[in-house]
Coordinates of C-alpha atoms in Angstrom, one line a residue:
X1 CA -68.8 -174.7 137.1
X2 CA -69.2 -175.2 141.1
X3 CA -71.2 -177.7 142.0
X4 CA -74.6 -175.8 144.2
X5 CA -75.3 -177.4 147.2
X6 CA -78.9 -178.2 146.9
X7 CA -81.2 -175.9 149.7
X8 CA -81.9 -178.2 152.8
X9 CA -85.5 -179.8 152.3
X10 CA -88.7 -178.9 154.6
X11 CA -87.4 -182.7 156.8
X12 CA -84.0 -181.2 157.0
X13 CA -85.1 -177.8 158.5
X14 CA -87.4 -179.1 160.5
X15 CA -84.5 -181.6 162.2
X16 CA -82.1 -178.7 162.0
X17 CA -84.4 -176.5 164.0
X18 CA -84.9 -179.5 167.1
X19 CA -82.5 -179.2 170.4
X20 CA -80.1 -181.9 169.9
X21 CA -79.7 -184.1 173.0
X22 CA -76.7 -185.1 173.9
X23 CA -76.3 -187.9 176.2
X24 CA -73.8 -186.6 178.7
X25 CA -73.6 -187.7 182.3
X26 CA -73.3 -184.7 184.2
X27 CA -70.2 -184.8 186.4
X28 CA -71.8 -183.6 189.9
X29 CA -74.4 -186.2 189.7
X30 CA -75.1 -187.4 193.3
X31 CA -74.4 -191.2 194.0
X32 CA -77.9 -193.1 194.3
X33 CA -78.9 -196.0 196.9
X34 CA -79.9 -199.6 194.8
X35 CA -81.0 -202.9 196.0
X36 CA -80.9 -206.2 194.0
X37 CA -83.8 -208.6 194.0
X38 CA -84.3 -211.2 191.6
X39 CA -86.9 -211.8 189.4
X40 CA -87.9 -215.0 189.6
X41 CA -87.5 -215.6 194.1
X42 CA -88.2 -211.6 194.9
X43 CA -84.9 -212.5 197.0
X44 CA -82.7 -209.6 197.9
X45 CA -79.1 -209.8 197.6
X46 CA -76.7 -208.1 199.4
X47 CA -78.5 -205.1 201.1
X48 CA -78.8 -201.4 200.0
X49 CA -75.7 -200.7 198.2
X50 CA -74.4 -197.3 197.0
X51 CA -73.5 -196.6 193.8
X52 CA -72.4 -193.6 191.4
X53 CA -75.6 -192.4 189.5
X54 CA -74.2 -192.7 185.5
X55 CA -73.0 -196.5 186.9
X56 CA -73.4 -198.7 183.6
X57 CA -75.3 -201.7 183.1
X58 CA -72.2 -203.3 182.4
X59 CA -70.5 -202.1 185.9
X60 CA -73.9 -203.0 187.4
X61 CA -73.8 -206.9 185.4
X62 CA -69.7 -206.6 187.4
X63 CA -71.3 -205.8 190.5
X64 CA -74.0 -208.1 190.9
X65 CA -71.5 -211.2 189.8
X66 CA -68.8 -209.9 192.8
X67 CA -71.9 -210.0 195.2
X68 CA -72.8 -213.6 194.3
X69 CA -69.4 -215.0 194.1
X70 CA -69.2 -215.6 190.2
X71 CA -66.0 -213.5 189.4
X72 CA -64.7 -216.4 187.6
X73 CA -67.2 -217.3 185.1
X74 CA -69.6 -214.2 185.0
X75 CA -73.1 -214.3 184.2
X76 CA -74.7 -212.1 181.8
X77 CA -77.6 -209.9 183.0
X78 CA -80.7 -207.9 182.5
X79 CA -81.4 -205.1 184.6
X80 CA -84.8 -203.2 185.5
X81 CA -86.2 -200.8 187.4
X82 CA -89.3 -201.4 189.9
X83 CA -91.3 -198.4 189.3
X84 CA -93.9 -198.9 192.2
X85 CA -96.8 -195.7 192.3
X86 CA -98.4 -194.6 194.8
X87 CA -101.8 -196.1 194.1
X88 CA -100.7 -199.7 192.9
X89 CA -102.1 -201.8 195.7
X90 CA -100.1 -205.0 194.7
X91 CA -96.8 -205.5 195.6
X92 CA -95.3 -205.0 192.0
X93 CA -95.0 -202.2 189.8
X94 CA -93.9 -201.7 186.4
X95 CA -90.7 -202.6 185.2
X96 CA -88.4 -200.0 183.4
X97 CA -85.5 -201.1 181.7
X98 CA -81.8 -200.3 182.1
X99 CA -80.6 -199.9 178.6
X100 CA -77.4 -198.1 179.0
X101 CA -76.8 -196.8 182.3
X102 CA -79.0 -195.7 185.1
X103 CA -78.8 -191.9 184.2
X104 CA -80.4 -192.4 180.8
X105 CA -83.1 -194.8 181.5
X106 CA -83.9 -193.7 184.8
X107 CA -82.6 -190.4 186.4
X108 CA -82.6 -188.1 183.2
X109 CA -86.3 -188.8 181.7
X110 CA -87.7 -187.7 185.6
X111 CA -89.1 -191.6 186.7
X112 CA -87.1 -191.1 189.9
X113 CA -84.1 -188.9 191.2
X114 CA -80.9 -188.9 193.3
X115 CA -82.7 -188.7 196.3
X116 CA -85.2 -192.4 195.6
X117 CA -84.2 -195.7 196.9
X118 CA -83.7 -197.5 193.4
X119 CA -84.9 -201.5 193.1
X120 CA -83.1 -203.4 190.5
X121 CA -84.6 -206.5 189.2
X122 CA -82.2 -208.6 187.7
X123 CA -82.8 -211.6 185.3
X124 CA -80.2 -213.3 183.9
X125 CA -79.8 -213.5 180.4
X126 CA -79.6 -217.2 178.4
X127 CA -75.7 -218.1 178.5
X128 CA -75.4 -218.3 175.3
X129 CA -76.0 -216.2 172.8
X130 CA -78.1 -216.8 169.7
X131 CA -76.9 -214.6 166.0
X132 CA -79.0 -213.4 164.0
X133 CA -79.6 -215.2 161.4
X134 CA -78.5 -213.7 157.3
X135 CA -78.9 -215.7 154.8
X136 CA -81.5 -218.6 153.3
X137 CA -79.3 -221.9 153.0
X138 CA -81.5 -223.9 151.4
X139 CA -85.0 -223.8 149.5
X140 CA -86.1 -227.3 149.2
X141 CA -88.9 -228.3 147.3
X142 CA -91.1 -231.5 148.0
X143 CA -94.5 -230.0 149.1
X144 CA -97.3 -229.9 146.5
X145 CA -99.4 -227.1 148.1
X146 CA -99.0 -224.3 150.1
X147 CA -96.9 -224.9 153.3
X148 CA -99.1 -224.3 156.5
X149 CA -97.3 -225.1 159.5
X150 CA -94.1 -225.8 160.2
X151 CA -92.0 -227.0 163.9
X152 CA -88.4 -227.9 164.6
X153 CA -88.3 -231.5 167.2
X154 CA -86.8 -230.1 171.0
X155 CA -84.4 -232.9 171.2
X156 CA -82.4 -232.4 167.7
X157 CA -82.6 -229.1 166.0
X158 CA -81.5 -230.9 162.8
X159 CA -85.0 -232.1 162.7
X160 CA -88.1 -230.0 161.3
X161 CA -91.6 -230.8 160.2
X162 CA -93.5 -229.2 158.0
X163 CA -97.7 -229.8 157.1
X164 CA -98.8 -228.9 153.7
X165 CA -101.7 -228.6 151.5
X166 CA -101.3 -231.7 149.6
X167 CA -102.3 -233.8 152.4
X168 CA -99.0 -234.8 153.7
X169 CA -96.6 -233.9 156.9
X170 CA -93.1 -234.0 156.3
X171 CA -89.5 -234.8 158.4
X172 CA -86.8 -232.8 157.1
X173 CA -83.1 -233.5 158.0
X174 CA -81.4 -230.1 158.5
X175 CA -77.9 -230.7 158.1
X176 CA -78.0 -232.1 155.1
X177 CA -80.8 -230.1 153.9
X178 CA -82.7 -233.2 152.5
X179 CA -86.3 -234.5 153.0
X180 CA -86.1 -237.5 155.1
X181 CA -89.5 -239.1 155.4
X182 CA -93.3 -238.3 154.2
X183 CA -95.7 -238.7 156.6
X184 CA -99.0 -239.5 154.3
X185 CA -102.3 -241.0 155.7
X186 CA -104.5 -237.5 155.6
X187 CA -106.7 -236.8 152.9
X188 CA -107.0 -233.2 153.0
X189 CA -105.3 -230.1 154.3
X190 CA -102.4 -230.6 157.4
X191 CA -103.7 -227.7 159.6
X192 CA -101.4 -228.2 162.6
X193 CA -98.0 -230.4 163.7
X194 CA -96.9 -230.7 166.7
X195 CA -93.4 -232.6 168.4
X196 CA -94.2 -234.4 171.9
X197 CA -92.2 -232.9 174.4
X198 CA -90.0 -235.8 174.6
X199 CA -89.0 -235.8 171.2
X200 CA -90.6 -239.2 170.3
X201 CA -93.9 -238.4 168.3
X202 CA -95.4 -236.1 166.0
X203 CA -99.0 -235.4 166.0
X204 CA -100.7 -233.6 162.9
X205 CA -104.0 -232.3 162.7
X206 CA -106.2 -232.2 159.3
X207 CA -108.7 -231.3 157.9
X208 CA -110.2 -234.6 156.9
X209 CA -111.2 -234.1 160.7
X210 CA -108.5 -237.1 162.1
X211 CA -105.4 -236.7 163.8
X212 CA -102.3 -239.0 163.6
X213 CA -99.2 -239.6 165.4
X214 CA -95.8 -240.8 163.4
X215 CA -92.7 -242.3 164.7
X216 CA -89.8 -239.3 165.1
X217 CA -87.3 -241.6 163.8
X218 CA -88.8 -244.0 161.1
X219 CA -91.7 -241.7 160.3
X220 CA -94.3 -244.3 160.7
X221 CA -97.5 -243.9 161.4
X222 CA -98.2 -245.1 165.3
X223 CA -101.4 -247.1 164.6
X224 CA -104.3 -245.6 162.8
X225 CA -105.8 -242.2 162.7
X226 CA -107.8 -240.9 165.9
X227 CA -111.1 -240.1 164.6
X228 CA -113.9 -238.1 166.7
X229 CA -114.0 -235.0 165.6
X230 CA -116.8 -234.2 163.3
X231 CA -115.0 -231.0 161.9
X232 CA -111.4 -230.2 161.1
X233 CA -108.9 -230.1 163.4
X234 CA -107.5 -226.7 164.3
X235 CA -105.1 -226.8 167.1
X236 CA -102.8 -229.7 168.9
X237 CA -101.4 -229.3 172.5
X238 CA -99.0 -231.9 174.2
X239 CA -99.0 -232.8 178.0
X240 CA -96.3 -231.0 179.6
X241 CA -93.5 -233.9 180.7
X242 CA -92.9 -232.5 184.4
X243 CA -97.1 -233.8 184.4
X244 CA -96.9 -237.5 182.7
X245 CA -96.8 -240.2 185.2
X246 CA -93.8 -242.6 185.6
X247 CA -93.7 -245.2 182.6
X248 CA -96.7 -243.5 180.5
X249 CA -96.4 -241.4 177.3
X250 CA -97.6 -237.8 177.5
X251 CA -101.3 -237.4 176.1
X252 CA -102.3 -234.9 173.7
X253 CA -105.2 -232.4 173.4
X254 CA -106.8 -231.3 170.3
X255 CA -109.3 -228.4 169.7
X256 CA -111.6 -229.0 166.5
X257 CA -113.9 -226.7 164.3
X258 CA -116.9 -228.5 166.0
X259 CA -116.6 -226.5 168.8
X260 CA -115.1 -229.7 171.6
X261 CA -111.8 -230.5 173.1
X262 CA -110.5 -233.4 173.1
X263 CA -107.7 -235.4 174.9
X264 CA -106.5 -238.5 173.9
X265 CA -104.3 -241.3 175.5
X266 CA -101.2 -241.1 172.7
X267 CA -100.5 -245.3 173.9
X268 CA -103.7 -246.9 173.2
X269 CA -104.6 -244.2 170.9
X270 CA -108.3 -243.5 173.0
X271 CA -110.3 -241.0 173.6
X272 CA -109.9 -239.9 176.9
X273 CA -112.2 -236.4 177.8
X274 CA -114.5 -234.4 175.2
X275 CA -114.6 -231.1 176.9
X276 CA -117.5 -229.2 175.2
X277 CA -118.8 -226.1 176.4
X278 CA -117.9 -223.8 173.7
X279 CA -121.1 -222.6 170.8
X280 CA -118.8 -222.2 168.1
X281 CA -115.7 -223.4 166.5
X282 CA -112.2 -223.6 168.8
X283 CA -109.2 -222.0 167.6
X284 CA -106.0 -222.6 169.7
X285 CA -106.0 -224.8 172.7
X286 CA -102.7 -224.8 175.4
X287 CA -101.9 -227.5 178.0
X288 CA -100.2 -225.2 181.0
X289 CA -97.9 -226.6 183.3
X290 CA -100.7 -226.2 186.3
X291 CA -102.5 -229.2 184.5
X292 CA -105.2 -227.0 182.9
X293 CA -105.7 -226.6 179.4
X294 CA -107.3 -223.3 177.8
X295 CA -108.9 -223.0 174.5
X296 CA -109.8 -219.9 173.0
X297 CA -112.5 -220.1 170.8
X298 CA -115.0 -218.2 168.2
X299 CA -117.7 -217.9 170.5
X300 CA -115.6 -215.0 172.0
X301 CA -114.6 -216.8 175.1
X302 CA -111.4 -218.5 176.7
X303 CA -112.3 -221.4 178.7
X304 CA -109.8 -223.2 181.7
X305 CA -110.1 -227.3 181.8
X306 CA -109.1 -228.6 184.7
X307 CA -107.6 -232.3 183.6
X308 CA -106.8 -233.6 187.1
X309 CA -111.0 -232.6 187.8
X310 CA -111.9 -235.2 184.7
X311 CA -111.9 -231.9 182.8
X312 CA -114.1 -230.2 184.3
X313 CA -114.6 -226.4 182.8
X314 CA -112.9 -224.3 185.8
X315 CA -113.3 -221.0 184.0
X316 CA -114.8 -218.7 181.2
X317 CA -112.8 -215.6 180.4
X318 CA -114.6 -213.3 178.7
X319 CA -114.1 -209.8 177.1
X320 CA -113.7 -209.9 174.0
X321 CA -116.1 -208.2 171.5
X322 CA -114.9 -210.8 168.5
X323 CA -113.6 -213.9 167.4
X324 CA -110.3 -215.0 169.8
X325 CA -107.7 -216.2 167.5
X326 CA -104.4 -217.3 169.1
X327 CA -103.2 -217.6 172.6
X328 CA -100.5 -217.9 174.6
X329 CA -99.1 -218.9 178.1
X330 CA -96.5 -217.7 179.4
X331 CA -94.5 -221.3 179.7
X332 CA -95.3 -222.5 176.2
X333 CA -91.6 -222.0 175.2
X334 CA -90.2 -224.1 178.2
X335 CA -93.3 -226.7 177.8
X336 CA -92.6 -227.3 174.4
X337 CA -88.9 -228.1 175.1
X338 CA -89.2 -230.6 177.5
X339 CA -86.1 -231.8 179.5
X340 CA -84.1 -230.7 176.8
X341 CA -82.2 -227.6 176.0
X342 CA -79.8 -225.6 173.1
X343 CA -77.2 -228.0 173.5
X344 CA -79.6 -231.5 173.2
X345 CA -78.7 -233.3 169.7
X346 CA -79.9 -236.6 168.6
X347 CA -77.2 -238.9 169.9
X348 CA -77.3 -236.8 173.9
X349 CA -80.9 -236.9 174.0
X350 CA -81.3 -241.2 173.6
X351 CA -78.9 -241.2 176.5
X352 CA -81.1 -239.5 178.4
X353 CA -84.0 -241.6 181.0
X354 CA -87.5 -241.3 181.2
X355 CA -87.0 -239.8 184.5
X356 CA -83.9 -237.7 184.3
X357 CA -86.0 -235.5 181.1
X358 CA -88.8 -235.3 183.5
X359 CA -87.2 -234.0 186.7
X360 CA -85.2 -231.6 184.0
X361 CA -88.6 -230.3 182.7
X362 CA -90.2 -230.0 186.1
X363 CA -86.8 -227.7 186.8
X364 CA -86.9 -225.5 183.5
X365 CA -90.5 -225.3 184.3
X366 CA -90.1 -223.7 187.3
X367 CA -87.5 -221.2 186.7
X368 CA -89.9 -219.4 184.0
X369 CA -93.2 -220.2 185.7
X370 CA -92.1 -218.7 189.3
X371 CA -92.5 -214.7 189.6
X372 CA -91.6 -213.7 193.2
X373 CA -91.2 -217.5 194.7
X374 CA -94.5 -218.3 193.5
X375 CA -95.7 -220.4 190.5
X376 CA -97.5 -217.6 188.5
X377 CA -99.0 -218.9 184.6
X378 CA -100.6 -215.8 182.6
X379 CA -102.4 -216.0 179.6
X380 CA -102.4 -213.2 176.5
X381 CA -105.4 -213.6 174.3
X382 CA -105.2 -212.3 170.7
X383 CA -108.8 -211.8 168.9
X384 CA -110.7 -209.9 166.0
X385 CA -111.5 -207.0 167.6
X386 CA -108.2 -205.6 167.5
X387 CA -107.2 -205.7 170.8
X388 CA -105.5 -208.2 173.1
X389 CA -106.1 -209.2 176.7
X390 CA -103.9 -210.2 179.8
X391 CA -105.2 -212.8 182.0
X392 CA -104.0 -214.4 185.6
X393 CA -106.7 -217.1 185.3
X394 CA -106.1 -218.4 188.4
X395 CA -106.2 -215.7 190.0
X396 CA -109.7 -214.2 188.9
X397 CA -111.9 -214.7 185.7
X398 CA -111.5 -210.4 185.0
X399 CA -108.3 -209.3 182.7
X400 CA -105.2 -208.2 183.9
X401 CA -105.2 -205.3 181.8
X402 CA -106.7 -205.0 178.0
X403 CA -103.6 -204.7 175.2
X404 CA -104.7 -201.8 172.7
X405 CA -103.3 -200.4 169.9
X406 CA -103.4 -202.5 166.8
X407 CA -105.5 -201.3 163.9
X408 CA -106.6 -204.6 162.6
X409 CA -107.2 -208.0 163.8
X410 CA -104.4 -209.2 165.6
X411 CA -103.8 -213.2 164.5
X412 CA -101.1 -214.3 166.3
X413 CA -99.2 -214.0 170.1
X414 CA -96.4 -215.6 172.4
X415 CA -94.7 -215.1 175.2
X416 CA -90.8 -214.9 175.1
X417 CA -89.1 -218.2 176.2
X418 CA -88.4 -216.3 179.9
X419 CA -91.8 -214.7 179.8
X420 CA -90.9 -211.2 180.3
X421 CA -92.5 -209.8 176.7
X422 CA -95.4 -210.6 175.0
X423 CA -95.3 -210.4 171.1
X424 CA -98.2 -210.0 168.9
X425 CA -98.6 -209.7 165.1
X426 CA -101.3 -208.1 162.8
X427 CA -103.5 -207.5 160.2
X428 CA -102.1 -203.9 160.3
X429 CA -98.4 -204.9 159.0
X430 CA -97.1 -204.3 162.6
X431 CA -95.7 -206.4 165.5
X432 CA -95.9 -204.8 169.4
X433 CA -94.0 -206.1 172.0
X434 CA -95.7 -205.7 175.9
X435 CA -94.7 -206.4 178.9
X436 CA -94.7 -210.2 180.0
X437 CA -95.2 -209.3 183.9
X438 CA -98.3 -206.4 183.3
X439 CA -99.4 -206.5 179.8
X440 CA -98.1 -202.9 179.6
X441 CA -97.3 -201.6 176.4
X442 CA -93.5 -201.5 175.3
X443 CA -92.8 -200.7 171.6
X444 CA -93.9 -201.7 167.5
X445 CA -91.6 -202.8 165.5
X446 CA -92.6 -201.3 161.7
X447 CA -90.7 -202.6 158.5
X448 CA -93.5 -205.2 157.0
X449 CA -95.9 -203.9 154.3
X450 CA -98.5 -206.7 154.5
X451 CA -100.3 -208.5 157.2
X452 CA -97.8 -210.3 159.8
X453 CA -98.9 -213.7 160.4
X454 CA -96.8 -215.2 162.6
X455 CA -93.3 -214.8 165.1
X456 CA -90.8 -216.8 166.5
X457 CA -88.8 -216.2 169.1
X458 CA -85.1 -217.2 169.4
X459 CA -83.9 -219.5 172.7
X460 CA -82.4 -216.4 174.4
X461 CA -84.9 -213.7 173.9
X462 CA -83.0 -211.2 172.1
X463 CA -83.8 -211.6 168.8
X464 CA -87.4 -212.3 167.2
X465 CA -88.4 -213.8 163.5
X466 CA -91.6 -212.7 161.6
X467 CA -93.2 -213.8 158.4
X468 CA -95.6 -211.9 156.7
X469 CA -97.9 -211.5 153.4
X470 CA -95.3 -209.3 151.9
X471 CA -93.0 -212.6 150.9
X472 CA -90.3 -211.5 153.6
X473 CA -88.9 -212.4 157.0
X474 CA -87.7 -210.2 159.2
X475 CA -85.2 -210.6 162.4
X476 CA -85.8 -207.8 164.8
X477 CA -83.3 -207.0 168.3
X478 CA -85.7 -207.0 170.9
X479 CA -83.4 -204.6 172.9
X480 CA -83.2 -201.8 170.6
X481 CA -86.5 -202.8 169.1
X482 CA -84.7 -202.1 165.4
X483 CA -85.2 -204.1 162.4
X484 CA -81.7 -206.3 162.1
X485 CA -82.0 -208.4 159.1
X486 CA -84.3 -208.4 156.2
X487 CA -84.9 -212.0 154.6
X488 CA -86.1 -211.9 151.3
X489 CA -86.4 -214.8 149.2
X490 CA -89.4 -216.7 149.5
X491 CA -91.3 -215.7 146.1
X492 CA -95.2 -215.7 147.9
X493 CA -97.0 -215.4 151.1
X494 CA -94.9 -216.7 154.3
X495 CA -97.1 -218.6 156.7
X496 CA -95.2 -220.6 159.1
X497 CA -92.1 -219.9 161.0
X498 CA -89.5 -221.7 163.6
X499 CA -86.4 -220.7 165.0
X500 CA -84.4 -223.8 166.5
X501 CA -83.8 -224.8 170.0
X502 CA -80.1 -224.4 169.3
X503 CA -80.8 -220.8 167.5
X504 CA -78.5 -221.9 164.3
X505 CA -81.4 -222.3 162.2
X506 CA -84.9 -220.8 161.0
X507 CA -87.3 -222.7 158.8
X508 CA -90.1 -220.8 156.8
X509 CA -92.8 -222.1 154.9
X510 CA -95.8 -220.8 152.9
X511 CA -97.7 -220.4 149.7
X512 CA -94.6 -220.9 147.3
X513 CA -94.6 -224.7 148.3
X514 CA -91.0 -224.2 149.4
X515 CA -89.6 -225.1 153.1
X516 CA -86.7 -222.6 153.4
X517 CA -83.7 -222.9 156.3
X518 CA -82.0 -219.8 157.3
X519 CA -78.7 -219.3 159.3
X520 CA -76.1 -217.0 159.8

């Protein structure tokens, strides 16, 4: 008997019934006047230049390289359309991006025609290129109780800690996929570690209210606890190096359930300032490269400290209807790294002076924090009330623009290492991606079928790592905003995630008591 084709199913005739499009580039299409200007000076290079209108981002990346001189060793590129209005006062407008050529992204969908004068923004990409990671290498057990935090050091990717349950903090050597020291002083819950950003201390923040600092490389306590806060300890923030003075350590902040902030002298182990101003308990508190540090806090207010003001309280943000829970500045990624970059191991970063990893930091620092030749720092709040909001703090103490859309409380956000996205996760299983410049809205990325709790971004913003309720992680391609790889394995909730400075490695920690490392 002949085998019946089964009749096509209601999805089927409905897809058979749409106009396919095909993505052609006509062959009359008019060539179109462009300018370059980069993104981080607003300089302009090489005039008004005509070009055909399908051109490629790949003949545009060609172009752009001839014009600056770099035929020989080519840099890769990100292209963008300025889409100014007619009613934006400011002198930037959105940005649209150029995924495959101009046609497509710009010309066919109707944002501009032939007959526009185009501005590309151009941002080069990181040089090299991270891979997505595949596989779990190791699952190593050593925790007692669930895993709550977990950060890779900036100088050595082959070093990770990891706070816990039980207690403790621990140094884990990644290449040989061992536990190397246990850092154990606390007498409840680690809440919070955090690396200094010149790789030589650890802080770790507890519940037992105290905060300690270890020893990178012998994992010894540095002295004894810091005590002062009279609740637990929620949040840890290092001084950015470009900001420590010549021969001193750089000082940490810490934001505590009792409402205060707190920054200590990380030498003589002191209290230095006790900002308080907020009614109810601080959640997340960020040291920014301008010297100010912002805590976001359940009384449903940001506040800016100004540390070279004796901390005085600069700001109060306020807009949102609920509890803020998480927030991020748009130079956390290059803060946290310091002087030191992908290729920094253990035995290049010793060689390395006080002053060289500061002038380096005060250089990386300025290539992310500069939009248009000036030094521009923006804030994304994440809070209860489902939404998010976009701050210039600086600049004025109303939002930028308020980030809708989730369906839930939205628990965790951060910028991408070059601050042109914004990343948020929720409550509502889904992660959105905005943009870093406006706070406009760009795309969610769907796959997760329990709350998202956290993300991680790799080194050179392509690729993006959540963990979620639903026992998986999952590595997404910020370009095509597609899911790339699914990472199952843990055998419980996933709480904490890293991705390395060096993008080899991912470590993932949560309620199964296991630290796993991923690579490709």
């Amino acid at each position: 008997m002949a085998t019946v084709i089964p009749p096509p199913s209601k999805k089927q005739k409905k897809e058979a019934q749409k106009v396919q499009e095909v993505n052609l580039i006509p062959d009359d299409l008019p060539n179109v006047l462009i300018k370059f200007q980069a993104s981080d000076t607003g300089e302009s290079v090489g005039g008004s230049i005509r070009v055909p209108g399908g051109i490629t981002e790949k003949q545009l990346e060609e172009l752009l390289n001839q014009l600056h001189g770099d035929i020989d060793e080519p840099v890769p590129y990100t292209f963008a359309l300025l889409n100014k209005t007619i009613d934006d006062k400011s002198e930037t407008g959105s940005l649209v991006d150029i995924k495959d050529n101009l046609y497509s992204s710009v010309l066919q969908p109707g944002i501009k025609t032939t007959e526009d004068f185009l501005t590309l923004v151009y941002t080069p990409r990181a040089v090299f290129k991270v891979k997505a990671i595949t596989r779990s290498n190791a699952a190593i057990a050593g925790h007692g109780s669930t895993i709550l935090c977990c950060q890779f050091a900036p100088n050595d990717s082959g070093r990770m800690c990891s706070g816990a349950g039980d207690s403790t903090a621990r140094i884990w050597d990644c290449n040989t996929q061992t536990p190397l020291y246990t850092l154990s002083g606390h007498t409840n819950w680690v809440l919070c570690v955090a690396y200094s950003p010149c790789g030589t201390m650890i802080a770790t923040g507890s519940m037992d209210n105290t905060v300690r600092l270890w020893d990178t490389d012998t994992g010894k306590p540095l002295g004894k606890a810091l005590t002062g806060h009279s609740k637990w300890v929620s949040s840890l923030t290092w001084e950015p190096l470009h900001l420590v003075k010549p021969g001193e350590k750089p000082r940490l902040a810490t934001s505590s359930k009792d409402g205060t902030v707190k920054v200590w002298d990380s030498t003589r182990r002191v209290c230095l300032l006790t900002m308080s101003g907020h009614t109810n308990a601080v959640s997340c508190v960020k040291w920014s490269g301008s010297n100010i540090i912002y805590s976001a806090s359940h009384d449903k207010t940001i506040k800016a400290w100004d540390i070279s003001a004796q901390g005085k309280c600069i700001q109060t943000l306020k807009s949102h209807a609920h509890w803020v829970n998480h927030l991020s500045i748009s130079t956390d990624y290059v803060l946290r790294k310091g002087g030191f970059d992908h290729t920094s191991t253990k035995v290049s970063s010793k060689k390395l002076s006080m002053e060289e990893l500061r002038a380096k930091a005060l250089e990386q620092y300025e290539k992310v924090a500069k939009v248009g030749g000036v030094i521009s720092e923006r804030l994304v709040t994440a809070s209860d009330d489902f939404t998010m909001y976009f701050w210039e703090p600086l600049k004025s103490s109303k939002p930028v623009c308020r980030m809708t859309g989730h369906q839930k409380l939205v628990n965790h956000v951060s910028f991408s290492p070059d601050g042109r996205y914004i990343v948020s996760s929720s409550f509502d299983n889904s992660i959105k991606i905005w943009d870093g410049l406006k706070g406009v809205f760009v795309g969610t990325l769907r796959g997760h079928v329990a709350p998202v709790y956290q993300t991680a971004w790799s080194a050179d913003n392509r690729l993006l790592v959540s963990c979620s309720k639903d026992t998986t992680l999952k590595v997404w391609d910020i370009r095509t905003r597609k899911l790339s790889v699914d990472l199952p394995g843990h055998s419980d909730e996933v709480y904490a995630v890293d991705w390395s400075m060096d993008g080899k490695r991912v470590a993932s920690g949560g309620k199964d008591k296991m630290v796993r490392l991923w690579s490709h």
